[in-house]
mmCIF file with all atom_site columns, C-alpha atoms in Angstrom:
data_model
loop_
_atom_site.group_PDB
_atom_site.id
_atom_site.type_symbol
_atom_site.label_atom_id
_atom_site.label_alt_id
_atom_site.label_comp_id
_atom_site.label_asym_id
_atom_site.label_entity_id
_atom_site.label_seq_id
_atom_site.pdbx_PDB_ins_code
_atom_site.Cartn_x
_atom_site.Cartn_y
_atom_site.Cartn_z
_atom_site.occupancy
_atom_site.B_iso_or_equiv
_atom_site.pdbx_formal_charge
_atom_site.auth_seq_id
_atom_site.auth_comp_id
_atom_site.auth_asym_id
_atom_site.auth_atom_id
_atom_site.pdbx_PDB_model_num
ATOM 1   C CA . MET A 1 1   ? -15.468 -0.090 -11.369 1.00 45.00 ? 1   MET A CA 1
ATOM 2   C CA . GLU A 1 2   ? -18.182 1.989  -9.959  1.00 48.00 ? 2   GLU A CA 1
ATOM 3   C CA . ARG A 1 3   ? -18.441 2.189  -5.884  1.00 46.00 ? 3   ARG A CA 1
ATOM 4   C CA . VAL A 1 4   ? -21.270 0.300  -4.269  1.00 50.00 ? 4   VAL A CA 1
ATOM 5   C CA . ASN A 1 5   ? -21.892 3.370  -1.687  1.00 57.00 ? 5   ASN A CA 1
ATOM 6   C CA . GLU A 1 6   ? -20.891 6.548  -2.952  1.00 65.00 ? 6   GLU A CA 1
ATOM 7   C CA . THR A 1 7   ? -20.590 8.586  0.484   1.00 80.00 ? 7   THR A CA 1
ATOM 8   C CA . LEU A 1 8   ? -18.532 5.981  2.045   1.00 84.00 ? 8   LEU A CA 1
ATOM 9   C CA . PRO A 1 9   ? -14.823 5.749  1.547   1.00 86.00 ? 9   PRO A CA 1
ATOM 10  C CA . PRO A 1 10  ? -13.165 2.742  0.470   1.00 87.00 ? 10  PRO A CA 1
ATOM 11  C CA . CYS A 1 11  ? -11.250 0.288  2.445   1.00 87.00 ? 11  CYS A CA 1
ATOM 12  C CA . PRO A 1 12  ? -7.804  1.639  3.648   1.00 85.00 ? 12  PRO A CA 1
ATOM 13  C CA . GLU A 1 13  ? -6.173  -1.711 3.775   1.00 86.00 ? 13  GLU A CA 1
ATOM 14  C CA . CYS A 1 14  ? -7.208  -3.433 0.721   1.00 88.00 ? 14  CYS A CA 1
ATOM 15  C CA . SER A 1 15  ? -9.309  -0.497 -1.330  1.00 85.00 ? 15  SER A CA 1
ATOM 16  C CA . SER A 1 16  ? -12.762 -2.353 -1.675  1.00 86.00 ? 16  SER A CA 1
ATOM 17  C CA . ASP A 1 17  ? -15.636 0.139  -2.414  1.00 87.00 ? 17  ASP A CA 1
ATOM 18  C CA . LEU A 1 18  ? -17.776 -2.492 -0.588  1.00 88.00 ? 18  LEU A CA 1
ATOM 19  C CA . THR A 1 19  ? -17.592 -0.689 2.624   1.00 88.00 ? 19  THR A CA 1
ATOM 20  C CA . TYR A 1 20  ? -20.815 -0.489 4.910   1.00 88.00 ? 20  TYR A CA 1
ATOM 21  C CA . GLU A 1 21  ? -21.485 1.333  8.568   1.00 88.00 ? 21  GLU A CA 1
ATOM 22  C CA . MET A 1 22  ? -21.501 -1.231 11.495  1.00 86.00 ? 22  MET A CA 1
ATOM 23  C CA . GLY A 1 23  ? -22.557 1.903  14.181  1.00 85.00 ? 23  GLY A CA 1
ATOM 24  C CA . SER A 1 24  ? -19.639 4.383  14.158  1.00 83.00 ? 24  SER A CA 1
ATOM 25  C CA . LEU A 1 25  ? -17.380 2.062  12.599  1.00 88.00 ? 25  LEU A CA 1
ATOM 26  C CA . LEU A 1 26  ? -16.761 1.417  8.793   1.00 89.00 ? 26  LEU A CA 1
ATOM 27  C CA . VAL A 1 27  ? -16.404 -2.295 7.971   1.00 91.00 ? 27  VAL A CA 1
ATOM 28  C CA . CYS A 1 28  ? -14.608 -4.025 4.828   1.00 90.00 ? 28  CYS A CA 1
ATOM 29  C CA . PRO A 1 29  ? -16.327 -7.451 3.946   1.00 90.00 ? 29  PRO A CA 1
ATOM 30  C CA . LEU A 1 30  ? -13.219 -8.414 2.045   1.00 89.00 ? 30  LEU A CA 1
ATOM 31  C CA . CYS A 1 31  ? -10.598 -8.109 4.031   1.00 90.00 ? 31  CYS A CA 1
ATOM 32  C CA . ALA A 1 32  ? -12.656 -7.433 7.653   1.00 88.00 ? 32  ALA A CA 1
ATOM 33  C CA . HIS A 1 33  ? -10.673 -4.712 8.488   1.00 88.00 ? 33  HIS A CA 1
ATOM 34  C CA . GLU A 1 34  ? -12.706 -2.120 11.101  1.00 89.00 ? 34  GLU A CA 1
ATOM 35  C CA . TRP A 1 35  ? -11.655 1.569  11.249  1.00 85.00 ? 35  TRP A CA 1
ATOM 36  C CA . SER A 1 36  ? -13.391 4.950  12.405  1.00 84.00 ? 36  SER A CA 1
ATOM 37  C CA . ASN A 1 37  ? -14.794 7.137  10.015  1.00 75.00 ? 37  ASN A CA 1
ATOM 38  C CA . GLU A 1 38  ? -14.104 10.566 12.126  1.00 71.00 ? 38  GLU A CA 1
ATOM 39  C CA . PRO A 1 39  ? -11.321 12.885 10.710  1.00 63.00 ? 39  PRO A CA 1
ATOM 40  C CA . VAL A 1 40  ? -7.621  11.335 12.079  1.00 56.00 ? 40  VAL A CA 1
ATOM 41  C CA . GLU A 1 41  ? -5.413  14.443 13.698  1.00 59.00 ? 41  GLU A CA 1
ATOM 42  C CA . LYS A 1 42  ? -2.059  14.628 12.503  1.00 56.00 ? 42  LYS A CA 1
ATOM 43  C CA . GLU A 1 43  ? 0.668   13.965 14.899  1.00 57.00 ? 43  GLU A CA 1
ATOM 44  C CA . GLN A 1 44  ? 2.852   17.013 15.645  1.00 62.00 ? 44  GLN A CA 1
ATOM 45  C CA . GLU A 1 45  ? 5.973   16.204 15.318  1.00 66.00 ? 45  GLU A CA 1
ATOM 46  C CA . ALA A 1 46  ? 7.998   16.742 18.696  1.00 75.00 ? 46  ALA A CA 1
ATOM 47  C CA . VAL A 1 47  ? 10.167  19.825 19.462  1.00 88.00 ? 47  VAL A CA 1
ATOM 48  C CA . VAL A 1 48  ? 13.391  19.574 20.385  1.00 91.00 ? 48  VAL A CA 1
ATOM 49  C CA . LYS A 1 49  ? 14.780  21.981 22.750  1.00 93.00 ? 49  LYS A CA 1
ATOM 50  C CA . ASP A 1 50  ? 18.097  22.650 24.102  1.00 94.00 ? 50  ASP A CA 1
ATOM 51  C CA . ALA A 1 51  ? 18.996  23.182 27.877  1.00 93.00 ? 51  ALA A CA 1
ATOM 52  C CA . PHE A 1 52  ? 18.193  26.787 27.465  1.00 94.00 ? 52  PHE A CA 1
ATOM 53  C CA . GLY A 1 53  ? 14.662  26.066 25.797  1.00 93.00 ? 53  GLY A CA 1
ATOM 54  C CA . ILE A 1 54  ? 16.207  27.205 22.269  1.00 94.00 ? 54  ILE A CA 1
ATOM 55  C CA . VAL A 1 55  ? 14.535  24.931 19.426  1.00 94.00 ? 55  VAL A CA 1
ATOM 56  C CA . LEU A 1 56  ? 16.863  22.432 17.754  1.00 94.00 ? 56  LEU A CA 1
ATOM 57  C CA . THR A 1 57  ? 16.393  21.448 14.278  1.00 93.00 ? 57  THR A CA 1
ATOM 58  C CA . ASP A 1 58  ? 18.555  19.590 11.902  1.00 93.00 ? 58  ASP A CA 1
ATOM 59  C CA . GLY A 1 59  ? 22.173  20.747 10.796  1.00 94.00 ? 59  GLY A CA 1
ATOM 60  C CA . ASP A 1 60  ? 22.550  22.855 13.989  1.00 95.00 ? 60  ASP A CA 1
ATOM 61  C CA . THR A 1 61  ? 25.754  23.261 15.925  1.00 96.00 ? 61  THR A CA 1
ATOM 62  C CA . VAL A 1 62  ? 25.572  22.948 19.268  1.00 96.00 ? 62  VAL A CA 1
ATOM 63  C CA . SER A 1 63  ? 27.981  23.074 22.495  1.00 96.00 ? 63  SER A CA 1
ATOM 64  C CA . ILE A 1 64  ? 28.497  20.688 25.607  1.00 96.00 ? 64  ILE A CA 1
ATOM 65  C CA . ILE A 1 65  ? 27.302  22.411 28.694  1.00 96.00 ? 65  ILE A CA 1
ATOM 66  C CA . LYS A 1 66  ? 28.669  19.397 31.036  1.00 94.00 ? 66  LYS A CA 1
ATOM 67  C CA . ASP A 1 67  ? 31.641  16.987 31.222  1.00 94.00 ? 67  ASP A CA 1
ATOM 68  C CA . LEU A 1 68  ? 30.383  13.611 29.689  1.00 92.00 ? 68  LEU A CA 1
ATOM 69  C CA . LYS A 1 69  ? 31.734  10.509 30.473  1.00 91.00 ? 69  LYS A CA 1
ATOM 70  C CA . VAL A 1 70  ? 31.865  8.238  27.645  1.00 88.00 ? 70  VAL A CA 1
ATOM 71  C CA . LYS A 1 71  ? 30.849  4.495  27.958  1.00 86.00 ? 71  LYS A CA 1
ATOM 72  C CA . GLY A 1 72  ? 34.000  2.270  27.188  1.00 85.00 ? 72  GLY A CA 1
ATOM 73  C CA . GLN A 1 73  ? 36.570  5.316  27.184  1.00 86.00 ? 73  GLN A CA 1
ATOM 74  C CA . SER A 1 74  ? 38.568  6.768  29.661  1.00 88.00 ? 74  SER A CA 1
ATOM 75  C CA . LEU A 1 75  ? 38.249  10.104 28.504  1.00 88.00 ? 75  LEU A CA 1
ATOM 76  C CA . SER A 1 76  ? 35.210  12.319 28.687  1.00 92.00 ? 76  SER A CA 1
ATOM 77  C CA . ILE A 1 77  ? 33.964  14.988 26.583  1.00 94.00 ? 77  ILE A CA 1
ATOM 78  C CA . LYS A 1 78  ? 34.710  18.510 27.711  1.00 95.00 ? 78  LYS A CA 1
ATOM 79  C CA . VAL A 1 79  ? 32.154  21.796 28.690  1.00 96.00 ? 79  VAL A CA 1
ATOM 80  C CA . GLY A 1 80  ? 32.452  23.498 25.102  1.00 95.00 ? 80  GLY A CA 1
ATOM 81  C CA . THR A 1 81  ? 33.187  20.735 22.807  1.00 95.00 ? 81  THR A CA 1
ATOM 82  C CA . LYS A 1 82  ? 31.266  22.174 19.691  1.00 95.00 ? 82  LYS A CA 1
ATOM 83  C CA . VAL A 1 83  ? 29.574  19.529 18.027  1.00 95.00 ? 83  VAL A CA 1
ATOM 84  C CA . ARG A 1 84  ? 28.196  20.346 14.279  1.00 95.00 ? 84  ARG A CA 1
ATOM 85  C CA . ASN A 1 85  ? 25.849  19.302 11.989  1.00 94.00 ? 85  ASN A CA 1
ATOM 86  C CA . ILE A 1 86  ? 23.369  17.469 14.652  1.00 95.00 ? 86  ILE A CA 1
ATOM 87  C CA . ARG A 1 87  ? 20.644  15.283 13.379  1.00 95.00 ? 87  ARG A CA 1
ATOM 88  C CA . LEU A 1 88  ? 17.633  15.127 15.499  1.00 93.00 ? 88  LEU A CA 1
ATOM 89  C CA . VAL A 1 89  ? 15.903  11.620 15.869  1.00 92.00 ? 89  VAL A CA 1
ATOM 90  C CA . ASP A 1 90  ? 13.552  9.734  17.884  1.00 89.00 ? 90  ASP A CA 1
ATOM 91  C CA . PRO A 1 91  ? 14.532  9.303  21.481  1.00 88.00 ? 91  PRO A CA 1
ATOM 92  C CA . VAL A 1 92  ? 16.125  6.351  22.935  1.00 88.00 ? 92  VAL A CA 1
ATOM 93  C CA . ASP A 1 93  ? 16.725  6.200  26.621  1.00 89.00 ? 93  ASP A CA 1
ATOM 94  C CA . GLY A 1 94  ? 16.188  10.542 26.149  1.00 89.00 ? 94  GLY A CA 1
ATOM 95  C CA . HIS A 1 95  ? 18.990  10.618 23.772  1.00 92.00 ? 95  HIS A CA 1
ATOM 96  C CA . ASP A 1 96  ? 17.450  12.617 20.843  1.00 93.00 ? 96  ASP A CA 1
ATOM 97  C CA . ILE A 1 97  ? 20.546  14.059 18.995  1.00 94.00 ? 97  ILE A CA 1
ATOM 98  C CA . ASP A 1 98  ? 22.411  11.857 16.508  1.00 95.00 ? 98  ASP A CA 1
ATOM 99  C CA . CYS A 1 99  ? 25.949  13.404 16.067  1.00 95.00 ? 99  CYS A CA 1
ATOM 100 C CA . LYS A 1 100 ? 29.687  12.732 15.504  1.00 94.00 ? 100 LYS A CA 1
ATOM 101 C CA . VAL A 1 101 ? 31.978  14.282 18.436  1.00 93.00 ? 101 VAL A CA 1
ATOM 102 C CA . ASP A 1 102 ? 35.527  14.826 16.950  1.00 91.00 ? 102 ASP A CA 1
ATOM 103 C CA . GLY A 1 103 ? 37.690  12.541 18.904  1.00 89.00 ? 103 GLY A CA 1
ATOM 104 C CA . PHE A 1 104 ? 35.116  10.364 19.873  1.00 90.00 ? 104 PHE A CA 1
ATOM 105 C CA . GLY A 1 105 ? 32.830  9.493  17.160  1.00 91.00 ? 105 GLY A CA 1
ATOM 106 C CA . PHE A 1 106 ? 29.681  9.014  16.297  1.00 93.00 ? 106 PHE A CA 1
ATOM 107 C CA . MET A 1 107 ? 27.155  9.128  19.420  1.00 93.00 ? 107 MET A CA 1
ATOM 108 C CA . GLN A 1 108 ? 24.086  9.981  20.929  1.00 93.00 ? 108 GLN A CA 1
ATOM 109 C CA . LEU A 1 109 ? 23.495  13.015 23.193  1.00 94.00 ? 109 LEU A CA 1
ATOM 110 C CA . LYS A 1 110 ? 20.459  14.294 25.170  1.00 94.00 ? 110 LYS A CA 1
ATOM 111 C CA . SER A 1 111 ? 19.406  17.690 24.086  1.00 94.00 ? 111 SER A CA 1
ATOM 112 C CA . SER A 1 112 ? 19.026  18.787 28.083  1.00 94.00 ? 112 SER A CA 1
ATOM 113 C CA . LEU A 1 113 ? 22.973  18.524 28.042  1.00 94.00 ? 113 LEU A CA 1
ATOM 114 C CA . VAL A 1 114 ? 23.646  21.076 24.862  1.00 96.00 ? 114 VAL A CA 1
ATOM 115 C CA . LYS A 1 115 ? 23.267  24.572 24.047  1.00 96.00 ? 115 LYS A CA 1
ATOM 116 C CA . LYS A 1 116 ? 22.764  25.692 20.356  1.00 95.00 ? 116 LYS A CA 1
ATOM 117 C CA . VAL A 1 117 ? 25.631  27.965 19.035  1.00 92.00 ? 117 VAL A CA 1
#
């Protein structure tokens, strides 16, 4: 099937080749999707840094720099506790590290409370 207009891209929603321009937008007559023809800049991945500004990556080993109280337990995670094989995730209430802390299990930590070992 040959595209009607060779200069306009197909619809990103339904792949129709019947797109047309309406002002600064491109429009698909089949699914009524409207979009800009401007090139989309790729979002930069957020860089996660520890308390001292060192960039963290998945699989790093970090050390806790402050005693941390754990909800639902009478014990706290002590300063200097090493956490191995961290995984960086999208922040949830500022907690951007998923990990397993020995003796406490799986939990999320804030990168501002750890340092890279």
